[in-house]
Amino acid sequence: MAQENTGASPKPLPDGFLATLQTRFGDKVESGQAIREQHGSSEAHYRSMLPDAVVFAENTDDVVALMQLCVEHGVPLIPFGAGTSIEGNAAAVRGGVSLNMTRMDRIVAVNAEDFDCVVQPGVRREELNLHLRDQGLFFPIDPGANATIGGMASTRASGTNAVRYGTMRDAVLSLKVVTPQGKVIRTARRARKSAAGYDLTRLYVGSEGTLGIIVEITLRLHPIPEAISSAVCSFETLDGAVDTVVQSIQCGVPLARVEILDALQMKAVNAWSNMDYREAPTLFFEFHGSASFVAEQVETVKALAQDNGGGEFAWSNLPEERNKLWRARHEAYYAAVNLRKGAIGWATDVCVPMSRLAECIRETHADLEQSAIPATILGHVGDGNFHVVFSIDPDAPEEMDEVAAINQKMVERALAMDGTCTGEHGIGLGKQSSLVAELGEAVEQMRMIKRVFDPHNILNPGKIFTL
Ligand SMILES: Cc1cc2nc3c(=O)[nH]c(=O)nc-3n(C[C@H](O)[C@H](O)[C@H](O)COP(=O)(O)OP(=O)(O)OC[C@H]3O[C@@H](n4cnc5c(N)ncnc54)[C@H](O)[C@@H]3O)c2cc1C
């Protein structure tokens, strides 16, 4: 397992602290091994780093009370959603208390006429969409996992729809946050835009639980489009697939979703999701709009695909066919990891300006071909973001070092192209040195903000940067 620089070792809880928690929170506190494991391990390649206890918050008063206790006793406090983040973002590197937010899962209000809703942080994205469907609305941000809205806001998540609908940066209108001072603040009202002071909403979005605990989120919603068409198209080369995407965007086609999967990823998807796609570089598309507008978009993209060595478009117009297609895409991570039985997954992502995307993917692919470790390329290419998923043999520790070196090269390449070391997974533990390489002195400004917001370094310490 990878050994990360976590800034300090775990400290035992102060004497009597667990008993104090039990007095205040009763059976909302758990400290058994299994529950601690569940909150200290992740899908990804990081070793387990367990909290000493887990508290299940049921309301804002619980969060305020726990915050006050942790600050008073100097105990680390790590907010926890669904635990699906993949850069070690929710690991308890210094022990302490993991604050599970999933019992705060109420949809507080849907303001259909304003296209927004107010939710508690433990609401999961799939449940929110089920709730919204009857009102003709949807929430577009869809990381592959059924994450919580609080976790998604905190990692500035995105997904397959981001090319058209943006990321959590665009989706969050306002937040209610519990601060380390025990105050409950609201960062904005429900207005669509505001020029009222510092934009605290965007400061908390992506802050990975290091500045405050989100207890309510106001989200921007969208009408379900009149027509939706999904299609799959394979290509002779990865370049042909990427060029089709770049040219479609340059032609102004408002693609709703466009995902690239390389040949090995398609092989993995076929095996994992029991599909029979051609095992070649492939694009998954979705088009939204009125029926005539969708038809127009499709014609433009088909013509571009043909010019770039694309084959036939295989259409999925019925909702159940579309769902099957996108479920296969969302499970692509598990498909890739399971290219080897019992393997450990390591997923990384970078994002570059569109004009550099083809070059970045081509060079990354060449690096992967030099290695014997199975690794796939897939990603949200419509906004220049792609992932590599490695399938690592747990009995071959040298593979971790090899993957770390490939990952490092990928990040350096993206930065040299004026891109970013992560388009959506966040910094967590794994990309701290990459953040410094990317933003230099600006990271010192981030540290200053952290020291002012959380002077005792209680909240998710050791993440994004060490102090
Ligand atoms: C198969 C798979 C596919 C994925 N695909 C994508 C993808 O396409 N796009 C993408 O962006 N991500 C993707 N991810 C990563 C993951 O789903 C996202 O990072 C997601 O946003 C994490 O949400 P969560 O609820 O699991 O949060 P957690 O993992 O529990 O926490 C994430 C971070 O948020 C903090 N946090 C959680 N709740 C709160 C709160 N209420 N207040 C303050 N801080 C909080 C935690 O401390 C931690 O730092 C994928 C993961 C998997 C396993």
XYZ file of C-alpha atoms and ligand atoms in Angstrom:
520
model
C 0.000 0.000 0.000
C 1.145 3.549 -0.664
C 2.679 5.410 2.284
C 1.625 9.041 2.241
C 2.967 12.067 4.003
C 0.148 12.742 6.430
C 1.948 15.420 8.414
C 1.694 13.720 11.837
C 0.891 10.370 13.428
C -2.465 9.495 14.976
C -2.815 10.427 18.658
C -4.998 8.439 21.049
C -8.245 10.112 22.133
C -7.916 12.127 25.365
C -8.906 10.211 28.505
C -12.663 10.130 28.986
C -13.434 11.614 25.558
C -15.252 8.533 24.273
C -17.380 8.490 27.429
C -18.177 12.188 26.902
C -19.298 11.399 23.350
C -21.461 8.546 24.596
C -23.095 10.772 27.208
C -23.982 13.412 24.609
C -24.761 11.199 21.598
C -25.869 7.840 23.086
C -26.262 5.206 20.391
C -25.323 7.676 17.658
C -21.703 6.872 18.622
C -20.018 3.669 17.499
C -16.451 2.553 18.055
C -16.365 -1.098 16.982
C -13.605 -2.279 14.651
C -15.903 -2.943 11.669
C -17.474 0.512 11.669
C -14.073 2.171 12.116
C -12.707 0.099 9.206
C -15.638 1.186 7.058
C -14.875 4.840 7.773
C -11.112 4.573 7.431
C -10.756 2.539 4.254
C -11.598 3.532 0.698
C -12.209 2.052 -2.731
C -8.768 3.210 -3.759
C -5.185 2.139 -3.144
C -4.639 3.933 0.176
C -3.894 1.953 3.298
C -6.616 2.045 5.961
C -6.437 4.974 8.395
C -9.113 4.488 11.020
C -10.963 6.998 13.175
C -11.243 6.164 16.881
C -15.011 6.607 16.832
C -17.852 7.356 14.440
C -20.743 9.682 15.257
C -23.905 9.574 13.132
C -25.301 13.127 13.092
C -29.079 13.406 12.883
C -29.402 17.192 12.876
C -27.444 20.448 12.881
C -27.433 20.575 16.698
C -25.532 17.264 16.741
C -22.935 18.711 14.360
C -22.523 21.883 16.425
C -22.217 19.896 19.663
C -19.623 17.531 18.197
C -17.658 20.402 16.702
C -17.533 22.138 20.096
C -16.383 18.967 21.866
C -13.680 18.231 19.290
C -12.355 21.804 19.362
C -12.368 21.866 23.155
C -10.440 18.572 23.402
C -8.238 18.998 20.322
C -9.650 15.909 18.580
C -9.596 15.624 14.753
C -13.070 15.659 13.163
C -13.536 14.217 9.690
C -16.843 14.674 7.868
C -17.906 11.535 6.003
C -20.517 11.071 3.270
C -20.663 7.845 1.281
C -16.889 7.287 1.524
C -16.521 6.953 -2.269
C -13.820 9.586 -2.744
C -10.675 8.162 -4.259
C -7.770 10.361 -3.185
C -7.935 9.306 0.478
C -10.051 12.429 1.122
C -12.023 11.003 4.095
C -9.261 8.911 5.708
C -8.629 9.579 9.409
C -4.891 10.179 9.085
C -4.572 11.311 12.709
C -7.405 9.256 14.160
C -10.186 11.215 15.854
C -13.906 11.188 15.100
C -15.480 10.449 11.744
C -18.769 12.345 11.418
C -21.126 10.296 9.279
C -23.682 12.595 7.610
C -25.890 9.974 5.942
C -28.714 10.209 8.502
C -29.160 13.864 7.535
C -30.840 12.817 4.306
C -33.965 14.953 4.017
C -34.967 16.766 0.848
C -36.014 19.967 2.566
C -37.702 21.776 -0.339
C -38.068 21.648 -4.105
C -38.761 25.055 -5.625
C -39.840 23.869 -9.061
C -40.670 27.332 -10.353
C -37.169 28.522 -9.445
C -35.376 25.359 -10.642
C -33.701 24.754 -7.307
C -33.948 22.551 -4.243
C -32.660 22.492 -0.677
C -31.253 19.233 0.671
C -29.427 17.882 3.673
C -25.879 16.652 2.970
C -26.616 12.924 3.355
C -29.026 12.851 0.391
C -27.616 10.656 -2.396
C -27.666 11.850 -5.975
C -29.740 8.910 -7.293
C -32.417 9.327 -4.622
C -32.602 13.048 -5.352
C -33.239 12.352 -9.033
C -35.940 9.786 -8.236
C -37.632 12.405 -6.071
C -37.383 15.109 -8.755
C -38.491 13.039 -11.731
C -42.249 13.512 -11.280
C -41.765 17.259 -11.319
C -39.957 17.138 -14.671
C -36.659 18.191 -13.100
C -33.250 16.631 -12.689
C -29.941 17.185 -10.928
C -27.208 16.504 -13.483
C -23.995 15.899 -11.519
C -23.286 12.154 -11.589
C -19.996 10.773 -10.268
C -19.828 7.031 -10.993
C -20.691 6.232 -7.390
C -23.996 7.040 -5.663
C -22.284 9.704 -3.564
C -23.869 12.099 -1.062
C -24.544 15.702 -2.049
C -22.407 16.880 0.902
C -19.444 14.775 -0.240
C -19.924 15.897 -3.832
C -19.970 19.562 -2.836
C -16.861 19.027 -0.720
C -14.848 17.431 -3.560
C -16.256 19.771 -6.262
C -17.365 16.614 -8.045
C -18.521 16.275 -11.610
C -19.346 13.431 -13.963
C -20.626 12.550 -17.390
C -22.994 15.535 -17.683
C -20.466 18.225 -16.763
C -19.703 19.117 -20.385
C -23.235 20.546 -20.685
C -24.374 21.267 -17.129
C -21.151 22.074 -15.271
C -19.733 20.679 -12.022
C -20.667 21.110 -8.348
C -19.027 24.539 -8.624
C -21.930 25.541 -10.879
C -24.645 23.459 -9.197
C -24.325 24.778 -5.635
C -26.202 28.051 -5.078
C -25.799 28.266 -1.337
C -24.600 26.318 1.699
C -25.368 26.140 5.391
C -22.135 25.378 7.244
C -21.129 24.651 10.841
C -17.839 26.424 11.507
C -15.106 25.357 13.949
C -16.294 28.283 16.132
C -19.601 26.408 16.497
C -21.543 28.965 14.425
C -24.085 28.025 11.749
C -23.661 30.288 8.737
C -25.376 30.561 5.373
C -23.115 31.532 2.474
C -25.775 32.970 0.110
C -29.513 33.253 -0.482
C -31.435 31.477 -3.273
C -30.951 34.206 -5.865
C -29.472 32.938 -9.153
C -26.658 35.426 -8.901
C -25.240 37.679 -6.243
C -22.432 40.185 -5.877
C -22.731 40.265 -2.095
C -19.240 40.107 -0.642
C -16.749 37.250 -0.758
C -18.002 34.104 -2.495
C -17.896 31.777 0.511
C -20.042 29.223 -1.317
C -17.243 28.561 -3.768
C -14.637 28.556 -1.049
C -16.395 25.725 0.785
C -17.152 23.831 -2.450
C -14.078 21.649 -2.981
C -12.615 22.311 0.476
C -12.776 18.581 1.335
C -14.152 19.061 4.826
C -11.156 21.135 5.954
C -12.949 24.454 6.593
C -16.438 23.652 7.879
C -19.153 20.997 7.919
C -21.906 21.399 5.344
C -25.333 20.790 6.850
C -27.577 22.064 4.036
C -27.138 22.665 0.318
C -29.221 24.648 -2.173
C -28.808 23.160 -5.640
C -29.560 24.410 -9.119
C -31.825 22.023 -11.075
C -32.639 21.564 -14.770
C -35.775 20.589 -16.701
C -35.725 17.026 -18.067
C -35.144 17.547 -21.808
C -37.953 16.856 -24.275
C -35.779 14.456 -26.293
C -32.785 12.385 -25.153
C -30.736 10.160 -27.465
C -27.738 8.070 -26.508
C -25.323 6.406 -28.889
C -22.121 4.391 -28.956
C -19.575 4.747 -31.748
C -16.227 2.948 -32.052
C -13.160 4.322 -33.827
C -10.055 2.978 -35.493
C -7.824 5.095 -33.251
C -7.982 6.963 -29.922
C -6.957 10.112 -31.814
C -9.985 9.774 -34.109
C -12.308 9.559 -31.113
C -10.736 12.542 -29.336
C -10.672 14.659 -32.510
C -14.395 13.998 -33.008
C -15.132 15.370 -29.545
C -12.897 18.407 -29.916
C -14.328 19.266 -33.349
C -17.930 18.753 -32.152
C -17.344 21.230 -29.347
C -15.563 23.665 -31.665
C -18.646 23.463 -33.961
C -20.799 24.503 -30.987
C -22.648 21.187 -30.565
C -23.982 21.258 -26.964
C -23.138 17.612 -26.188
C -24.886 16.555 -22.988
C -22.527 13.663 -22.360
C -19.475 12.395 -24.189
C -17.246 9.760 -22.675
C -14.168 8.104 -24.100
C -13.172 4.502 -23.341
C -10.034 2.955 -24.806
C -9.933 -0.570 -26.258
C -8.851 -2.252 -23.002
C -11.567 -0.415 -21.082
C -14.142 -1.677 -23.613
C -12.876 -5.220 -23.090
C -13.271 -4.717 -19.327
C -16.797 -3.290 -19.739
C -17.846 -6.240 -21.896
C -16.628 -8.692 -19.285
C -17.968 -6.820 -16.232
C -21.339 -5.631 -17.587
C -21.967 -8.526 -19.939
C -22.008 -6.383 -23.075
C -20.731 -7.148 -26.557
C -19.260 -3.865 -27.751
C -16.404 -3.770 -30.247
C -13.138 -3.729 -28.297
C -11.800 -0.545 -29.877
C -11.548 3.112 -28.802
C -15.147 4.190 -28.283
C -17.277 7.246 -27.542
C -20.521 7.120 -25.555
C -22.717 10.116 -26.449
C -25.912 11.672 -25.173
C -27.815 14.474 -26.882
C -30.493 16.608 -25.156
C -32.995 19.107 -26.539
C -36.124 19.273 -28.641
C -36.553 16.383 -31.097
C -35.482 18.508 -34.075
C -32.514 20.030 -32.260
C -31.302 16.579 -31.155
C -31.570 15.363 -34.783
C -29.516 18.347 -35.935
C -26.790 17.717 -33.323
C -26.644 14.040 -34.249
C -26.131 14.794 -37.960
C -23.207 17.124 -37.243
C -21.486 14.680 -34.885
C -22.036 11.682 -37.181
C -20.394 13.521 -40.068
C -17.399 14.453 -37.904
C -17.103 10.896 -36.584
C -17.062 9.501 -40.124
C -14.266 11.885 -41.109
C -12.268 10.644 -38.113
C -12.573 6.905 -38.715
C -15.721 6.320 -36.662
C -18.052 3.378 -37.366
C -21.823 3.141 -37.160
C -23.733 4.834 -34.311
C -25.533 2.227 -32.180
C -28.551 4.048 -30.718
C -30.212 3.623 -27.337
C -33.380 5.669 -27.344
C -35.503 3.752 -24.843
C -34.901 4.768 -21.217
C -34.046 1.189 -20.129
C -31.454 0.823 -22.939
C -29.973 4.199 -22.087
C -29.809 3.294 -18.420
C -28.010 0.050 -19.262
C -25.454 1.934 -21.327
C -24.746 4.547 -18.663
C -24.741 1.959 -15.880
C -21.983 0.161 -17.803
C -20.086 3.474 -18.022
C -20.570 4.215 -14.339
C -19.268 0.756 -13.423
C -16.250 1.156 -15.701
C -13.954 1.719 -12.697
C -14.853 -1.671 -11.181
C -14.635 -3.251 -14.637
C -11.095 -1.925 -15.078
C -9.877 -2.907 -11.601
C -11.240 -6.419 -12.114
C -9.194 -6.985 -15.257
C -7.105 -8.895 -12.715
C -8.801 -10.973 -10.057
C -8.225 -9.621 -6.534
C -6.460 -6.508 -7.839
C -6.204 -3.130 -6.076
C -7.522 -0.139 -8.032
C -5.663 3.146 -8.457
C -7.659 5.793 -10.299
C -6.144 9.128 -11.243
C -7.486 12.041 -13.251
C -6.095 15.111 -14.989
C -7.769 17.818 -17.046
C -6.227 19.921 -19.839
C -7.387 22.640 -22.229
C -9.356 21.027 -25.070
C -6.768 21.968 -27.684
C -4.158 19.807 -25.880
C -6.422 16.846 -25.086
C -5.580 14.589 -28.039
C -1.845 15.032 -27.455
C -2.190 14.443 -23.711
C -4.202 11.238 -24.158
C -1.893 9.982 -26.938
C 1.257 10.441 -24.835
C -0.387 8.940 -21.745
C -1.508 5.936 -23.754
C 2.052 5.447 -25.025
C 3.303 5.427 -21.406
C 0.705 2.834 -20.430
C 1.771 0.606 -23.296
C 5.311 0.529 -21.898
C 4.029 -1.023 -18.675
C 2.867 -4.593 -18.031
C 0.316 -3.362 -15.458
C -3.186 -3.368 -16.950
C -4.406 0.240 -17.175
C -7.326 1.788 -19.007
C -8.118 5.295 -20.212
C -11.620 6.597 -19.835
C -13.098 9.948 -19.161
C -15.255 12.958 -19.557
C -13.417 14.153 -22.630
C -15.958 16.867 -23.441
C -14.303 19.067 -20.854
C -10.738 17.861 -21.305
C -10.860 15.510 -18.313
C -9.788 11.890 -18.431
C -8.903 9.117 -15.990
C -6.486 6.245 -15.921
C -7.453 3.213 -13.843
C -4.667 0.785 -12.924
C -5.305 -2.801 -11.858
C -2.505 -3.528 -9.376
C -1.375 -6.927 -8.118
C -1.532 -6.733 -4.287
C 1.331 -9.257 -4.063
C 3.676 -7.149 -6.197
C 4.464 -4.010 -4.138
C 6.837 -2.767 -6.851
C 3.756 -2.165 -9.030
C 2.689 0.628 -6.653
C 5.973 2.452 -7.320
C 5.632 1.966 -11.054
C 2.076 3.348 -11.028
C 3.168 6.274 -8.850
C 5.825 7.127 -11.449
C 3.352 6.938 -14.370
C 0.859 9.030 -12.404
C 3.533 11.627 -11.669
C 4.454 11.833 -15.345
C 0.795 12.241 -16.263
C 0.419 15.127 -13.820
C 3.608 16.810 -15.059
C 2.390 16.493 -18.639
C -1.005 18.004 -17.777
C 0.650 20.912 -15.917
C 3.030 21.540 -18.832
C -0.102 21.903 -20.975
C -1.537 24.456 -18.503
C -3.969 21.861 -17.208
C -4.685 20.667 -13.676
C -3.569 17.681 -11.598
C -7.204 16.770 -10.900
C -10.367 17.657 -12.783
C -12.711 16.169 -10.208
C -11.271 13.798 -7.587
C -9.684 16.484 -5.429
C -6.311 16.591 -3.676
C -6.952 14.475 -0.555
C -3.696 12.745 0.318
C -2.528 11.712 -3.098
C -2.041 14.963 -4.991
C -0.558 17.313 -2.378
C 2.814 17.749 -4.078
C 1.013 18.081 -7.437
C -1.032 20.940 -5.989
C 2.155 22.788 -5.069
C 3.598 22.122 -8.528
C 0.375 23.473 -10.040
C -0.284 26.553 -7.931
C 2.967 27.328 -6.082
C 2.661 30.294 -3.744
C -1.149 30.198 -3.981
C -1.055 27.114 -1.736
C 0.428 29.319 1.015
C -2.670 31.556 0.675
C -4.812 28.428 1.104
C -2.891 27.563 4.278
C -3.538 31.078 5.598
C -7.274 30.666 4.963
C -7.255 27.306 6.743
C -5.467 28.813 9.772
C -8.052 31.579 10.061
C -11.096 29.346 9.557
C -9.852 26.420 11.654
C -7.109 27.750 13.959
C -6.740 24.470 15.887
C -6.548 22.343 12.705
C -9.404 20.129 13.857
C -11.215 19.601 10.560
C -9.922 16.780 8.366
C -6.276 17.549 9.188
C -3.549 16.466 6.781
C -5.723 16.845 3.658
C -5.064 19.088 0.635
C -1.835 20.243 2.347
C -0.158 19.809 5.702
C 0.214 22.850 7.948
C -16.718 3.963 -9.112
C -16.444 5.396 -8.810
C -16.625 6.337 -9.792
C -16.405 7.685 -9.533
N -16.624 8.595 -10.523
C -16.462 9.912 -10.261
C -16.746 10.882 -11.264
O -17.111 10.571 -12.385
N -16.612 12.184 -10.921
C -16.214 12.585 -9.673
O -16.141 13.784 -9.424
N -15.918 11.684 -8.728
C -16.043 10.363 -8.972
N -15.790 9.448 -7.994
C -15.321 9.900 -6.673
C -16.431 10.160 -5.621
O -17.646 9.551 -5.949
C -16.593 11.664 -5.412
O -15.383 12.195 -4.901
C -17.742 12.043 -4.469
O -17.944 13.427 -4.569
C -17.493 11.668 -3.018
O -18.722 11.781 -2.301
P -18.964 10.950 -0.961
O -20.339 11.222 -0.486
O -18.608 9.546 -1.157
O -17.933 11.685 0.002
P -16.815 11.090 0.973
O -15.897 10.215 0.226
O -17.454 10.522 2.174
O -16.057 12.427 1.376
C -15.364 13.174 0.424
C -14.773 14.423 1.061
O -15.813 15.308 1.438
C -15.783 15.587 2.847
N -17.189 15.650 3.269
C -18.144 14.705 3.132
N -19.321 15.174 3.585
C -19.104 16.459 4.017
C -19.913 17.463 4.612
N -21.215 17.283 4.841
N -19.337 18.651 4.936
C -18.025 18.874 4.712
N -17.214 17.948 4.162
C -17.743 16.759 3.815
C -14.982 14.444 3.441
O -14.341 14.835 4.641
C -13.981 14.161 2.329
O -12.915 15.069 2.382
C -15.978 8.083 -8.234
C -15.793 7.133 -7.245
C -16.011 5.793 -7.511
C -15.816 4.802 -6.410
